[in-house]
mmCIF file of C-alpha atoms in Angstrom:
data_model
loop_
_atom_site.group_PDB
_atom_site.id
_atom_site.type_symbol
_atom_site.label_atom_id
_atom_site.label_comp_id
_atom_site.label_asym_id
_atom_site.label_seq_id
_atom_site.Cartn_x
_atom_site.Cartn_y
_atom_site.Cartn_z
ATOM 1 C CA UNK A 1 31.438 -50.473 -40.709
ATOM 2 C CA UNK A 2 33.707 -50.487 -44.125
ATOM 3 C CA UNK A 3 32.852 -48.317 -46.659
ATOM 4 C CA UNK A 4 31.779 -51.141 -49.062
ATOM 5 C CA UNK A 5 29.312 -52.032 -46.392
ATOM 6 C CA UNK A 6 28.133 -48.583 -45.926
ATOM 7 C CA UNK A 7 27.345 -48.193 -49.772
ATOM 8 C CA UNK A 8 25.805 -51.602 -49.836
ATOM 9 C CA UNK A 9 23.310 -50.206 -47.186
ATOM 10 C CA UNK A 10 22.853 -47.347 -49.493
ATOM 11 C CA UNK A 11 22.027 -49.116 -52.418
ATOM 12 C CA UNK A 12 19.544 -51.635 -50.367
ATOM 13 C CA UNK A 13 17.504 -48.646 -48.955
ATOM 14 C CA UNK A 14 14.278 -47.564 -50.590
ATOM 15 C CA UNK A 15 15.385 -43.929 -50.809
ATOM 16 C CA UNK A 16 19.335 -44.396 -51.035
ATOM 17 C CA UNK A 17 21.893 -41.948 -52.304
ATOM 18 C CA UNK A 18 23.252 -43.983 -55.143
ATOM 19 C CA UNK A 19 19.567 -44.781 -56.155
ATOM 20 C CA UNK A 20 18.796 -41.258 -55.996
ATOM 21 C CA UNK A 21 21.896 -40.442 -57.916
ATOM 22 C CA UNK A 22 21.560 -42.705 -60.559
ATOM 23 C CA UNK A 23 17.847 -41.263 -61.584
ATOM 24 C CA UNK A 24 19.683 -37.402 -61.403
ATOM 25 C CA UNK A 25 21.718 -38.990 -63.946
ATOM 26 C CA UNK A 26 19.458 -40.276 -65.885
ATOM 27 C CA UNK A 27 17.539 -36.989 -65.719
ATOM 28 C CA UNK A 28 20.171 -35.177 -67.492
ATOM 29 C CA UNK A 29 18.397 -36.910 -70.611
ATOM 30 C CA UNK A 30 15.223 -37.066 -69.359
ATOM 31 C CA UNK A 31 13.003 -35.646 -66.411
ATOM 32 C CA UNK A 32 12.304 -38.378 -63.653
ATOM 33 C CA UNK A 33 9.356 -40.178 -64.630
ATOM 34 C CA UNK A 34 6.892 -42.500 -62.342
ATOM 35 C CA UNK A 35 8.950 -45.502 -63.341
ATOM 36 C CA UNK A 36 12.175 -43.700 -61.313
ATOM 37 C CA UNK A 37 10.012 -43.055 -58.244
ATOM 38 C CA UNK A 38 8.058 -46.344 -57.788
ATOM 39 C CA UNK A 39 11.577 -48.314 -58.730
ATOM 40 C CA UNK A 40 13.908 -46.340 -55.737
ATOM 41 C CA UNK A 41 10.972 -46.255 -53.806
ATOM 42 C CA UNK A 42 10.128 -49.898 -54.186
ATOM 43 C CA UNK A 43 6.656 -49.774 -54.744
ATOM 44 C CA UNK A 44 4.344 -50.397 -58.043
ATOM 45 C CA UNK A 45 3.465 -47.480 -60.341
ATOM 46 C CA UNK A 46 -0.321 -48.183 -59.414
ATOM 47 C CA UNK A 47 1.072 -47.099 -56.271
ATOM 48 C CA UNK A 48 3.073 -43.776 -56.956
ATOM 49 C CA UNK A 49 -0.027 -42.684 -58.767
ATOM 50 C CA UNK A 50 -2.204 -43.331 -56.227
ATOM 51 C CA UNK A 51 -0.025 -40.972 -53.953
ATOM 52 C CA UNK A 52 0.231 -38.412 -56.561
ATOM 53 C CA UNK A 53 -3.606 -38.404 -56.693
ATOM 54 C CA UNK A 54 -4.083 -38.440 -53.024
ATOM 55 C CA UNK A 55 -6.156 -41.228 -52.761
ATOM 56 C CA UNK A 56 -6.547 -42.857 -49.461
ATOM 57 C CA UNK A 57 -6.102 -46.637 -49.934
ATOM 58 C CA UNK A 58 -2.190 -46.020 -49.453
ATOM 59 C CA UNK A 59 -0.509 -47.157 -45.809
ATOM 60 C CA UNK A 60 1.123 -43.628 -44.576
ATOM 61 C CA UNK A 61 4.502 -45.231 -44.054
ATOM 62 C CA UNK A 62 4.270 -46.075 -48.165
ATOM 63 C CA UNK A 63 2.910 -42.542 -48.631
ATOM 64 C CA UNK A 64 6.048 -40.985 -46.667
ATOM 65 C CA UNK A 65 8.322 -42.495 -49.065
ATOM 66 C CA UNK A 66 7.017 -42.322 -52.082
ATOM 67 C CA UNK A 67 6.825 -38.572 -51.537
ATOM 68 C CA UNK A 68 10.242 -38.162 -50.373
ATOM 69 C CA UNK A 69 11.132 -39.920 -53.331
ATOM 70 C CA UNK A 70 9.069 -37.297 -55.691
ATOM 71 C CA UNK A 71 11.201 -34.524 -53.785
ATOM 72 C CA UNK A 72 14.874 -36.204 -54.269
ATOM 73 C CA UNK A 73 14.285 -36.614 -57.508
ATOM 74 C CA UNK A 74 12.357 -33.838 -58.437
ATOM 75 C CA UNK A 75 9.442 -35.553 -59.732
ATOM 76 C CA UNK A 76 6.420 -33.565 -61.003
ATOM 77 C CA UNK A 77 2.940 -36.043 -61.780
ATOM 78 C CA UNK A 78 1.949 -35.071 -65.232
ATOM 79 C CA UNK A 79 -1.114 -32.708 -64.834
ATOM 80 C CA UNK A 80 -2.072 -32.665 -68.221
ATOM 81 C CA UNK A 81 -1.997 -36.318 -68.687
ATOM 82 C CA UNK A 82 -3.827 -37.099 -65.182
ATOM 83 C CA UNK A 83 -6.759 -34.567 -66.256
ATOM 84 C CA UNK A 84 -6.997 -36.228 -69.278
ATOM 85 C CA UNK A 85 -7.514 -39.837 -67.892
ATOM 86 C CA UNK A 86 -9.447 -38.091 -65.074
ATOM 87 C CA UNK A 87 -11.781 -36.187 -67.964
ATOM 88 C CA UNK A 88 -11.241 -32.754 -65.758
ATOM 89 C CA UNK A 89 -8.496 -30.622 -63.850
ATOM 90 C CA UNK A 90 -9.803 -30.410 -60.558
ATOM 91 C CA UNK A 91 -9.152 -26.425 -60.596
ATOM 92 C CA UNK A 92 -12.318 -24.164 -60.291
ATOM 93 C CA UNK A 93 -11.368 -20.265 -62.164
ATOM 94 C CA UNK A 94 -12.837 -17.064 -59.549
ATOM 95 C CA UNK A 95 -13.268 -13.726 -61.423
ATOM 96 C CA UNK A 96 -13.857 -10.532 -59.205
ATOM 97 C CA UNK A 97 -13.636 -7.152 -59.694
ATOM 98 C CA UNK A 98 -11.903 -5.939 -56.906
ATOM 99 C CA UNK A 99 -10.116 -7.411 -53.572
ATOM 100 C CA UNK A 100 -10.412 -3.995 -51.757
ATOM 101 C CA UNK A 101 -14.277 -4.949 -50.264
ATOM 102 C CA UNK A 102 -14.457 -7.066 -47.130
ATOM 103 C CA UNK A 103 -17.378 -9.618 -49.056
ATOM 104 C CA UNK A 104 -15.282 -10.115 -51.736
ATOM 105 C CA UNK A 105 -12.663 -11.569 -49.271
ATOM 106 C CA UNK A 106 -14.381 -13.738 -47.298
ATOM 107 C CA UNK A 107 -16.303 -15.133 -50.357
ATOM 108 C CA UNK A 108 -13.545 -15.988 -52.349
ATOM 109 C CA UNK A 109 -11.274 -17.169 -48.873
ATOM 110 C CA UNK A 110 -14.334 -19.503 -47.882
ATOM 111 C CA UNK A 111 -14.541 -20.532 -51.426
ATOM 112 C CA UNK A 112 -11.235 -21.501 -51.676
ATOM 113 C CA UNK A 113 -10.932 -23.045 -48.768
ATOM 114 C CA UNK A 114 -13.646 -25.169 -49.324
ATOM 115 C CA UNK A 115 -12.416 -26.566 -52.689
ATOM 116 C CA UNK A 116 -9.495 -27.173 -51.093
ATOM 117 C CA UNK A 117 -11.303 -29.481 -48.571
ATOM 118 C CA UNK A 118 -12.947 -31.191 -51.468
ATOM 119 C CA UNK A 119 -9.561 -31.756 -53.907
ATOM 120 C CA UNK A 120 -9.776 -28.654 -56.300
ATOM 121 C CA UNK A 121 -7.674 -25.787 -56.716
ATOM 122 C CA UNK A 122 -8.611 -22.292 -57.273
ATOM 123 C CA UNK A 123 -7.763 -19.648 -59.637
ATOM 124 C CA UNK A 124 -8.331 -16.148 -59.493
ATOM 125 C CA UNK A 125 -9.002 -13.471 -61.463
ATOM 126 C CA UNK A 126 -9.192 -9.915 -60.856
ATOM 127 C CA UNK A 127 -10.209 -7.584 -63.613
ATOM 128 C CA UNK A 128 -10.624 -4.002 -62.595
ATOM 129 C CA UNK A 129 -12.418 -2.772 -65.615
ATOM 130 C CA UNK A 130 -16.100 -3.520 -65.071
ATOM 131 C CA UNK A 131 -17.418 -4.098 -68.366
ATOM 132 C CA UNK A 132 -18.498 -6.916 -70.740
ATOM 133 C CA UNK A 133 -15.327 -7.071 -72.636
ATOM 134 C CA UNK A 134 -13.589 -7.612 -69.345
ATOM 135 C CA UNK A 135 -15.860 -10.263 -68.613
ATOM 136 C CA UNK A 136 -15.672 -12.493 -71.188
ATOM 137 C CA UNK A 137 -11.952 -11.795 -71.546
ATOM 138 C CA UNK A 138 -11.136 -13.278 -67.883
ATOM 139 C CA UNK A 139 -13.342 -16.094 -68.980
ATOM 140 C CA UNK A 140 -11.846 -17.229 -72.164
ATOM 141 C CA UNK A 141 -8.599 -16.875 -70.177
ATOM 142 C CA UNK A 142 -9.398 -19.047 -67.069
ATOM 143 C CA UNK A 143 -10.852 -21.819 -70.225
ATOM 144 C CA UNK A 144 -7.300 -21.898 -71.510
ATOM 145 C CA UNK A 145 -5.620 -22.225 -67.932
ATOM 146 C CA UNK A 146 -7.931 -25.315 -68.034
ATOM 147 C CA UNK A 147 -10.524 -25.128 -65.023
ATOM 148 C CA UNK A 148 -13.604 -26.984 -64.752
ATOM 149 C CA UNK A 149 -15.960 -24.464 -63.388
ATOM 150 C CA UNK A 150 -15.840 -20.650 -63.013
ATOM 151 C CA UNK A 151 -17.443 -18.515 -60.374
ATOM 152 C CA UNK A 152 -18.391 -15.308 -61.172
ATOM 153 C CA UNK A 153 -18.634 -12.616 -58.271
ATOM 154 C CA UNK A 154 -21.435 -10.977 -59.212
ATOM 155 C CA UNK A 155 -21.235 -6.860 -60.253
ATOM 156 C CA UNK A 156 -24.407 -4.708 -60.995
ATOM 157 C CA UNK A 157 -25.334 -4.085 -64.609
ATOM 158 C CA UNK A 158 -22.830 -6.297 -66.296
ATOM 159 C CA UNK A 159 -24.577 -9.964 -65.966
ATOM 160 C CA UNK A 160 -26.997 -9.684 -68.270
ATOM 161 C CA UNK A 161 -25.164 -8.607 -71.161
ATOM 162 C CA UNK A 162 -22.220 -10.482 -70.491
ATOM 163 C CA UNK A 163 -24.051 -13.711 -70.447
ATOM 164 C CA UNK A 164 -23.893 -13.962 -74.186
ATOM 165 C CA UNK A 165 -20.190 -14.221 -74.209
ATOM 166 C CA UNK A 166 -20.259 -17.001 -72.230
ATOM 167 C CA UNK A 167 -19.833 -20.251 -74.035
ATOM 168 C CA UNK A 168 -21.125 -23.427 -73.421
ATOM 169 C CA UNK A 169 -18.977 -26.570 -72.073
ATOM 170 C CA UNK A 170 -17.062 -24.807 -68.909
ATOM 171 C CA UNK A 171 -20.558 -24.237 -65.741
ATOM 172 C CA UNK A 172 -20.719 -20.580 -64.422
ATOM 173 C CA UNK A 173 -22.072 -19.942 -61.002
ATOM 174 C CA UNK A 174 -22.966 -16.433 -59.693
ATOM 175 C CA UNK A 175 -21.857 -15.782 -56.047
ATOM 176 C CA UNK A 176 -23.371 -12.443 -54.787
ATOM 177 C CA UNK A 177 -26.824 -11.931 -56.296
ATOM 178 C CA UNK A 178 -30.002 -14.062 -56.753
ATOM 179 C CA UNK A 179 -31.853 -12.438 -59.309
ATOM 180 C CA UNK A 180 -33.592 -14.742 -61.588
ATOM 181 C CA UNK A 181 -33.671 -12.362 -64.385
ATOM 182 C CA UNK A 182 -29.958 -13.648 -64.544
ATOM 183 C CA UNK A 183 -31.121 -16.820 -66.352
ATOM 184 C CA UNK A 184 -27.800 -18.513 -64.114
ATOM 185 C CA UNK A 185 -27.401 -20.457 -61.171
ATOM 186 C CA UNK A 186 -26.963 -18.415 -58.479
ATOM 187 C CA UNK A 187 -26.270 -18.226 -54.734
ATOM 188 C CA UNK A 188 -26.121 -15.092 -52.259
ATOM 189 C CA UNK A 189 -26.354 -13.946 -48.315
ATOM 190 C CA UNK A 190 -29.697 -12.995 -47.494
ATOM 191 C CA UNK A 191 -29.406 -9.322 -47.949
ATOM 192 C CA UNK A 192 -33.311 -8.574 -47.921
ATOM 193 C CA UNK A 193 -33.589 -10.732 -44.712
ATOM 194 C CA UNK A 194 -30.480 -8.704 -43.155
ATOM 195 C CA UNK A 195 -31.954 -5.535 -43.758
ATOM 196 C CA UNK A 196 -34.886 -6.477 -42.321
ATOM 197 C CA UNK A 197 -33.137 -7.931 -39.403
ATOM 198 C CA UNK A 198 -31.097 -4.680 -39.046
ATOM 199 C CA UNK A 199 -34.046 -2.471 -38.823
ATOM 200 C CA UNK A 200 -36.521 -3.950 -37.204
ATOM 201 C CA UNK A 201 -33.755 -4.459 -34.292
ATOM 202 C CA UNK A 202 -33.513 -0.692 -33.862
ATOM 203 C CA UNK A 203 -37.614 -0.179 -34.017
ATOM 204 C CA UNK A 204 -37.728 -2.662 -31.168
ATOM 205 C CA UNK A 205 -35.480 -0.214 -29.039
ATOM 206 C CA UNK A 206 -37.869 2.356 -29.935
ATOM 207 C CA UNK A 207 -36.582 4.101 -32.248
ATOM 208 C CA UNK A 208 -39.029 5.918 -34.513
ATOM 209 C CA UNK A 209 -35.944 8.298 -36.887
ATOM 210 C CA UNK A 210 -33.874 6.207 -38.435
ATOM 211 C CA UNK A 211 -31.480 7.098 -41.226
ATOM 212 C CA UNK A 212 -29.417 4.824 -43.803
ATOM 213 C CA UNK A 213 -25.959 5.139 -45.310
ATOM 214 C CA UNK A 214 -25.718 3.137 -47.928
ATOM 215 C CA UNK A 215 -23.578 1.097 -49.920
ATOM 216 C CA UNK A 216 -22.441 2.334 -53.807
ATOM 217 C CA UNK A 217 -24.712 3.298 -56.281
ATOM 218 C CA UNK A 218 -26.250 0.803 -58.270
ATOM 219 C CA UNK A 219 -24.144 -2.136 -55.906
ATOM 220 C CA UNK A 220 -26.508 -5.304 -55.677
ATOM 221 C CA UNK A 221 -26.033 -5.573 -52.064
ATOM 222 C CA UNK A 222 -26.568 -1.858 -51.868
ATOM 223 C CA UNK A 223 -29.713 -2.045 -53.068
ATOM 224 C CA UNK A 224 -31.377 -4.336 -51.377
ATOM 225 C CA UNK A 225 -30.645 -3.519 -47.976
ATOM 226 C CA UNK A 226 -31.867 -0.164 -48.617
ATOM 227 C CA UNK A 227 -34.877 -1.437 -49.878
ATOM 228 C CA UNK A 228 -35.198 -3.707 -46.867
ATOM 229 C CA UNK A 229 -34.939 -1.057 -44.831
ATOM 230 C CA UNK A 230 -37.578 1.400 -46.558
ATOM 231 C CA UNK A 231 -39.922 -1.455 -46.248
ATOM 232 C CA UNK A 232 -39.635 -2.716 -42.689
ATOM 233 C CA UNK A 233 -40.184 1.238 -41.400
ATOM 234 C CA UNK A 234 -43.537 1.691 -44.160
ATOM 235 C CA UNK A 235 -45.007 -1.889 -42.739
ATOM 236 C CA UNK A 236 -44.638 -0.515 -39.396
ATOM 237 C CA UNK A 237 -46.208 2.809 -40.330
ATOM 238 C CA UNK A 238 -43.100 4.985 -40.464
ATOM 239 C CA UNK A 239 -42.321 7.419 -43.090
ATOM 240 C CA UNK A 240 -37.949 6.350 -44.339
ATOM 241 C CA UNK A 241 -36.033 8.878 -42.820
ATOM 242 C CA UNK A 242 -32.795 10.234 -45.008
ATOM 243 C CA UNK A 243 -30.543 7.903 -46.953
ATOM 244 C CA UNK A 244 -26.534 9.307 -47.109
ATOM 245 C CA UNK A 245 -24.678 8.126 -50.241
ATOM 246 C CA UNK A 246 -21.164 5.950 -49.049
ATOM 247 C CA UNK A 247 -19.124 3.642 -50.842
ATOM 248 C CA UNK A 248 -18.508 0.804 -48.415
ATOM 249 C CA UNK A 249 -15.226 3.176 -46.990
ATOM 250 C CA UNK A 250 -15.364 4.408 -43.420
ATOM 251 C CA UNK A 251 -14.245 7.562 -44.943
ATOM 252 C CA UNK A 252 -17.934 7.810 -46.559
ATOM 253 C CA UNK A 253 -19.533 6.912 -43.128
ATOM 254 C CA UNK A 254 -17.476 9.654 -41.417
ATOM 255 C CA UNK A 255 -19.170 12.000 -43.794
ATOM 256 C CA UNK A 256 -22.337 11.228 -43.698
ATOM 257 C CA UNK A 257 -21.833 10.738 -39.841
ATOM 258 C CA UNK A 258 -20.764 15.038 -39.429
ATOM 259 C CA UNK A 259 -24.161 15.513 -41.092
ATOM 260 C CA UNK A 260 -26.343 13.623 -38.922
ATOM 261 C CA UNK A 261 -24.308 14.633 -35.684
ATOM 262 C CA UNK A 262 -26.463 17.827 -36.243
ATOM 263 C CA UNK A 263 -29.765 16.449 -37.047
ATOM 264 C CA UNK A 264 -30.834 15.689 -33.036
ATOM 265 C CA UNK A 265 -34.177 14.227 -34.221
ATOM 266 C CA UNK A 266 -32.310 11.472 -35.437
ATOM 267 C CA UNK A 267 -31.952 8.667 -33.355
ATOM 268 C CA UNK A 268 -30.738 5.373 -35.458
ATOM 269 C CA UNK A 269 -28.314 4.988 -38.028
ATOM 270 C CA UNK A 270 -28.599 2.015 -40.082
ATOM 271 C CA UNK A 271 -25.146 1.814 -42.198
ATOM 272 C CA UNK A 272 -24.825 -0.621 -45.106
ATOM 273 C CA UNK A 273 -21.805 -2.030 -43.828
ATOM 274 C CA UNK A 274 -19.516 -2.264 -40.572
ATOM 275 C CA UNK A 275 -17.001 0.383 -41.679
ATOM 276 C CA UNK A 276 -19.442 2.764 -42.467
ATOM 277 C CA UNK A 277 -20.636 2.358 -39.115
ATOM 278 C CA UNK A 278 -17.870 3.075 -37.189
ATOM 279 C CA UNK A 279 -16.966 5.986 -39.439
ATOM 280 C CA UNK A 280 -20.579 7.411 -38.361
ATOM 281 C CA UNK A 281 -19.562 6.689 -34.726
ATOM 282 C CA UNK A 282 -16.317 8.559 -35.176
ATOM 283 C CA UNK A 283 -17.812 11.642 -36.428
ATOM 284 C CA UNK A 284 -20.729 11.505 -34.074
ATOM 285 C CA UNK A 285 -17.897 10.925 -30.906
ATOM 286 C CA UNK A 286 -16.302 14.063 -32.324
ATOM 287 C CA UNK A 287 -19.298 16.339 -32.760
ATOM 288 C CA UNK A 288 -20.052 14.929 -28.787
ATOM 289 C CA UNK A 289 -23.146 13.117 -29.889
ATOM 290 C CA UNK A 290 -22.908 10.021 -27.559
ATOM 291 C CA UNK A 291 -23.134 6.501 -29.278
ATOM 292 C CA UNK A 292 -25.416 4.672 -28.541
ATOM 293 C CA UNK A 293 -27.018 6.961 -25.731
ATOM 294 C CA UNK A 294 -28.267 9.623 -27.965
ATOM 295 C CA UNK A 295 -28.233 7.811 -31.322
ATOM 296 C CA UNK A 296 -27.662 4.533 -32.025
ATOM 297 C CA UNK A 297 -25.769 3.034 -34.668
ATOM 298 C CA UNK A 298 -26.231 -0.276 -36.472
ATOM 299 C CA UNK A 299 -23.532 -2.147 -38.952
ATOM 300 C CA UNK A 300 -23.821 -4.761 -41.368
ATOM 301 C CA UNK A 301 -21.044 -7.538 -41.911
ATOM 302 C CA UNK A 302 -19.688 -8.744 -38.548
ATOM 303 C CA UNK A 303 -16.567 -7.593 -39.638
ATOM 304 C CA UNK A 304 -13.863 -9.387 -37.846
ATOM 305 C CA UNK A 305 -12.607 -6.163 -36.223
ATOM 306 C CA UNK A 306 -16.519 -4.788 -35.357
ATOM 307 C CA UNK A 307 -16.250 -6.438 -31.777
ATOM 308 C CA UNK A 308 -13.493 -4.329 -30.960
ATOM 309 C CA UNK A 309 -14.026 -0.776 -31.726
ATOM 310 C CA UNK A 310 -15.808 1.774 -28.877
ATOM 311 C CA UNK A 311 -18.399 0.923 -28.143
ATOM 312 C CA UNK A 312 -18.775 -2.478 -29.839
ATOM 313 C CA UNK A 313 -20.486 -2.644 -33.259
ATOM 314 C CA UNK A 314 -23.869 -4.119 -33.055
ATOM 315 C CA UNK A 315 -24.369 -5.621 -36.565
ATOM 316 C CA UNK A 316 -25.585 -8.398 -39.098
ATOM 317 C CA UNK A 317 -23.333 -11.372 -39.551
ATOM 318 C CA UNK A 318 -23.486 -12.517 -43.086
ATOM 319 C CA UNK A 319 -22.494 -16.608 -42.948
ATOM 320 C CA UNK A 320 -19.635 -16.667 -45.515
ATOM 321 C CA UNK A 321 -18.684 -20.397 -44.605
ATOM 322 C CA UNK A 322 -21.830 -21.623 -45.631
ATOM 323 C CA UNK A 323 -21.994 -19.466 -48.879
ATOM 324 C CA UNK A 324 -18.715 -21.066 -49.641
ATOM 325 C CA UNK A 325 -19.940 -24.614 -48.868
ATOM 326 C CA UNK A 326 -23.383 -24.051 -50.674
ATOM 327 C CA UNK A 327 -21.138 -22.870 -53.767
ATOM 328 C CA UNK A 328 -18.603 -26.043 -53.413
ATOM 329 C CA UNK A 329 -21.214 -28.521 -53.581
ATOM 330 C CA UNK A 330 -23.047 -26.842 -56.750
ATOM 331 C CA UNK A 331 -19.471 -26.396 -58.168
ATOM 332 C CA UNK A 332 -18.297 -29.666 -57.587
ATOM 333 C CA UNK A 333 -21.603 -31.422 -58.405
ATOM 334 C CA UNK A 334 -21.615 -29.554 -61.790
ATOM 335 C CA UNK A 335 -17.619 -30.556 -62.419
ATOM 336 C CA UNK A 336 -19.179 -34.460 -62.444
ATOM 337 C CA UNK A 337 -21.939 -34.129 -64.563
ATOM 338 C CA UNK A 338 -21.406 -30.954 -66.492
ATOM 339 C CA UNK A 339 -23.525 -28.318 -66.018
ATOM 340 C CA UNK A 340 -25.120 -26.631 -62.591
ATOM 341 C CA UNK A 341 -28.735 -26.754 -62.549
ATOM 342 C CA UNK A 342 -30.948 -23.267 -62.334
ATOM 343 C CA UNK A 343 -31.444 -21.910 -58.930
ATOM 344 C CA UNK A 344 -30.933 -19.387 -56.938
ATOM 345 C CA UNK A 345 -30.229 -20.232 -53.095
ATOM 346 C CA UNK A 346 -30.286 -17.919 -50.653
ATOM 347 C CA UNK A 347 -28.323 -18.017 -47.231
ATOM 348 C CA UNK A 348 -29.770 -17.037 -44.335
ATOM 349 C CA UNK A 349 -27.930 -14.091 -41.783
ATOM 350 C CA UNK A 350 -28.215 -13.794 -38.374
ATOM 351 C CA UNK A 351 -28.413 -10.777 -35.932
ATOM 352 C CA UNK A 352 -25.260 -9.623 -33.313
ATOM 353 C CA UNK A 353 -26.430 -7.590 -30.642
ATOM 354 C CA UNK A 354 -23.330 -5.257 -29.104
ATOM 355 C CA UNK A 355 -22.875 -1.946 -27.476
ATOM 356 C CA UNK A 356 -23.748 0.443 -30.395
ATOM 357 C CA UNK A 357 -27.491 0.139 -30.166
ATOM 358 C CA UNK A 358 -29.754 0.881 -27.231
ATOM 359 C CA UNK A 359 -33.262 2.118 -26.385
ATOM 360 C CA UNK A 360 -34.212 4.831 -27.288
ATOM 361 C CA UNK A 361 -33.819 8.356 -25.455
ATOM 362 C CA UNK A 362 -37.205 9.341 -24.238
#
């Protein structure tokens, strides 16, 4: 083939080198535009935009080349100008206070994932200083990154007063609580029904002392699994048996674990989460208390690593997917028609029987 023929080719191809060349060129005065791509792509602009957008009505083969197009060039859609015909961004804003807890995680990794799924990005964040001023700071910030919607991960004792900074136009939904004091939509794992769950698993074994480690003081979650658990033994006639301060660390089970490795009429350990747990079965291995022989030992999480320690972690799996699907939909319905009705929806959790619990000794 001559050369001449060869660079005719070129030029007749949809995604050619002189094309492609020609719009660099042109770049040098101005950045490729979606004129540039649809004409070396050979397609309409209705078309280019429709790829840009994702939309589906677009053969793949089209698709293909319109985005290698975009990449030759170096073509970047306008997202200013597409949120503005759109009326919204399509980006959802996630404040937390930490990314250290394993709830945290899997909240905000379901979350995103499931915006994702549904079109929207995510933005996160993370503001270590728990107070109001925080608050409303990392919300006035996410309004001028431009999101539609902002999910709040919910803290003890900063909600309420906090609320007042928020201003209206952007919806905030609460992920981690359901207390209707908040005056905000809300939507949580059951904790109550976990705790409940938790317990009454180990008085079905028989066990009649049963301690708690709980979670931090004044932590949402915290709270009401030790109330669920003070409740459940009182309804079945039981006087609560100790509670050991932790802070979600398996460093804070350990300790409380050395303590009630010498307290023999304790049989059950209810721990507010699964690393708590298996620091209480560490210290209890070590002081040759045998788990779950002589006492057993109950988690809370269904941590991803819980099947695998010694003996496996019998525990309470909190359903993160569909807390992140729950909050999508109320997210995503609010981004259409502004504002996310009051409620507070609860998700239920679900019991995983292991190798940490068993009757109890006679």
């Amino acid at each position: 083939m001559s050369r001449a023929a060869a660079a005719g080719n070129s030029a007749l191809h949809p995604t050619g080198g002189q094309h492609v060349r020609r719009a660099r060129k042109k770049g040098t005065k101005h950045s490729p535009v979606m004129a540039d791509v649809a004409r070396i792509a050979g397609v309409s602009a209705q078309t280019v935009s429709r790829v840009s957008n994702g939309e589906p009505n677009v053969r793949e083969e089209t698709r293909r080349r319109v985005i290698q197009v975009m990449r030759e060039v170096g073509y970047r859609p306008n997202v200013a100008a597409r949120a503005l015909k759109r009326g919204r961004y399509n980006s959802v804003g996630v404040i937390t206070f930490t990314l250290s807890t394993y709830g945290n995680m899997k909240t905000i990794d379901a979350l995103s994932t499931t915006l994702a799924g549904r079109g929207f990005s995510t933005t996160l964040m993370v503001t270590s200083e728990r107070t109001e001023k925080s608050v409303s700071g990392a919300y006035n910030r996410l309004v001028e990154e431009a999101v539609d919607a902002i999910v709040l991960l919910f803290e003890e004792g900063l909600i309420d007063s906090a609320e007042a900074e928020f201003p209206p136009g952007v919806p905030v939904l609460i992920v981690g609580s359901t207390r209707q004091e908040l005056r905000m939509p809300t939507v949580d794992v059951d904790q109550d029904q976990g705790g409940v769950l938790a317990t009454r698993h180990l008085l079905e074994l028989g066990h009649r002392q049963i301690c708690h480690v709980r979670g931090p003081r004044r932590g949402f979650a915290a709270d009401k699994r030790e109330r669920a658990w003070r409740r459940t033994l009182e309804d079945a006639g039981l006087r609560p048996g100790e509670v050991f301060p932790g802070d979600w660390s398996a460093e804070s089970g350990y300790r409380a674990g050395t303590i009630i490795a010498g307290r023999p009429e304790i049989t059950a350990v209810f721990a507010g989460n699964d690393s708590m747990a298996i620091g209480v079965i560490r210290a209890l291995t070590e002081a040759g208390r045998r788990v779950p022989q002589e006492v057993s030992v109950m988690g809370f999480d269904d941590a991803s690593d819980s099947a695998y320690v010694v003996p496996p972690l019998t525990t309470v799996s909190q359903n993160f997917e569909t807390l992140g699907r729950l909050a999508t939909e109320l997210v995503v319905d609010a981004v259409s028609s502004g504002s996310i009705a009051l409620q507070h929806v609860l998700v239920p959790c679900s019991l995983v029987v292991r190798g940490s619990t068993a009757p109890a000794p006679h």
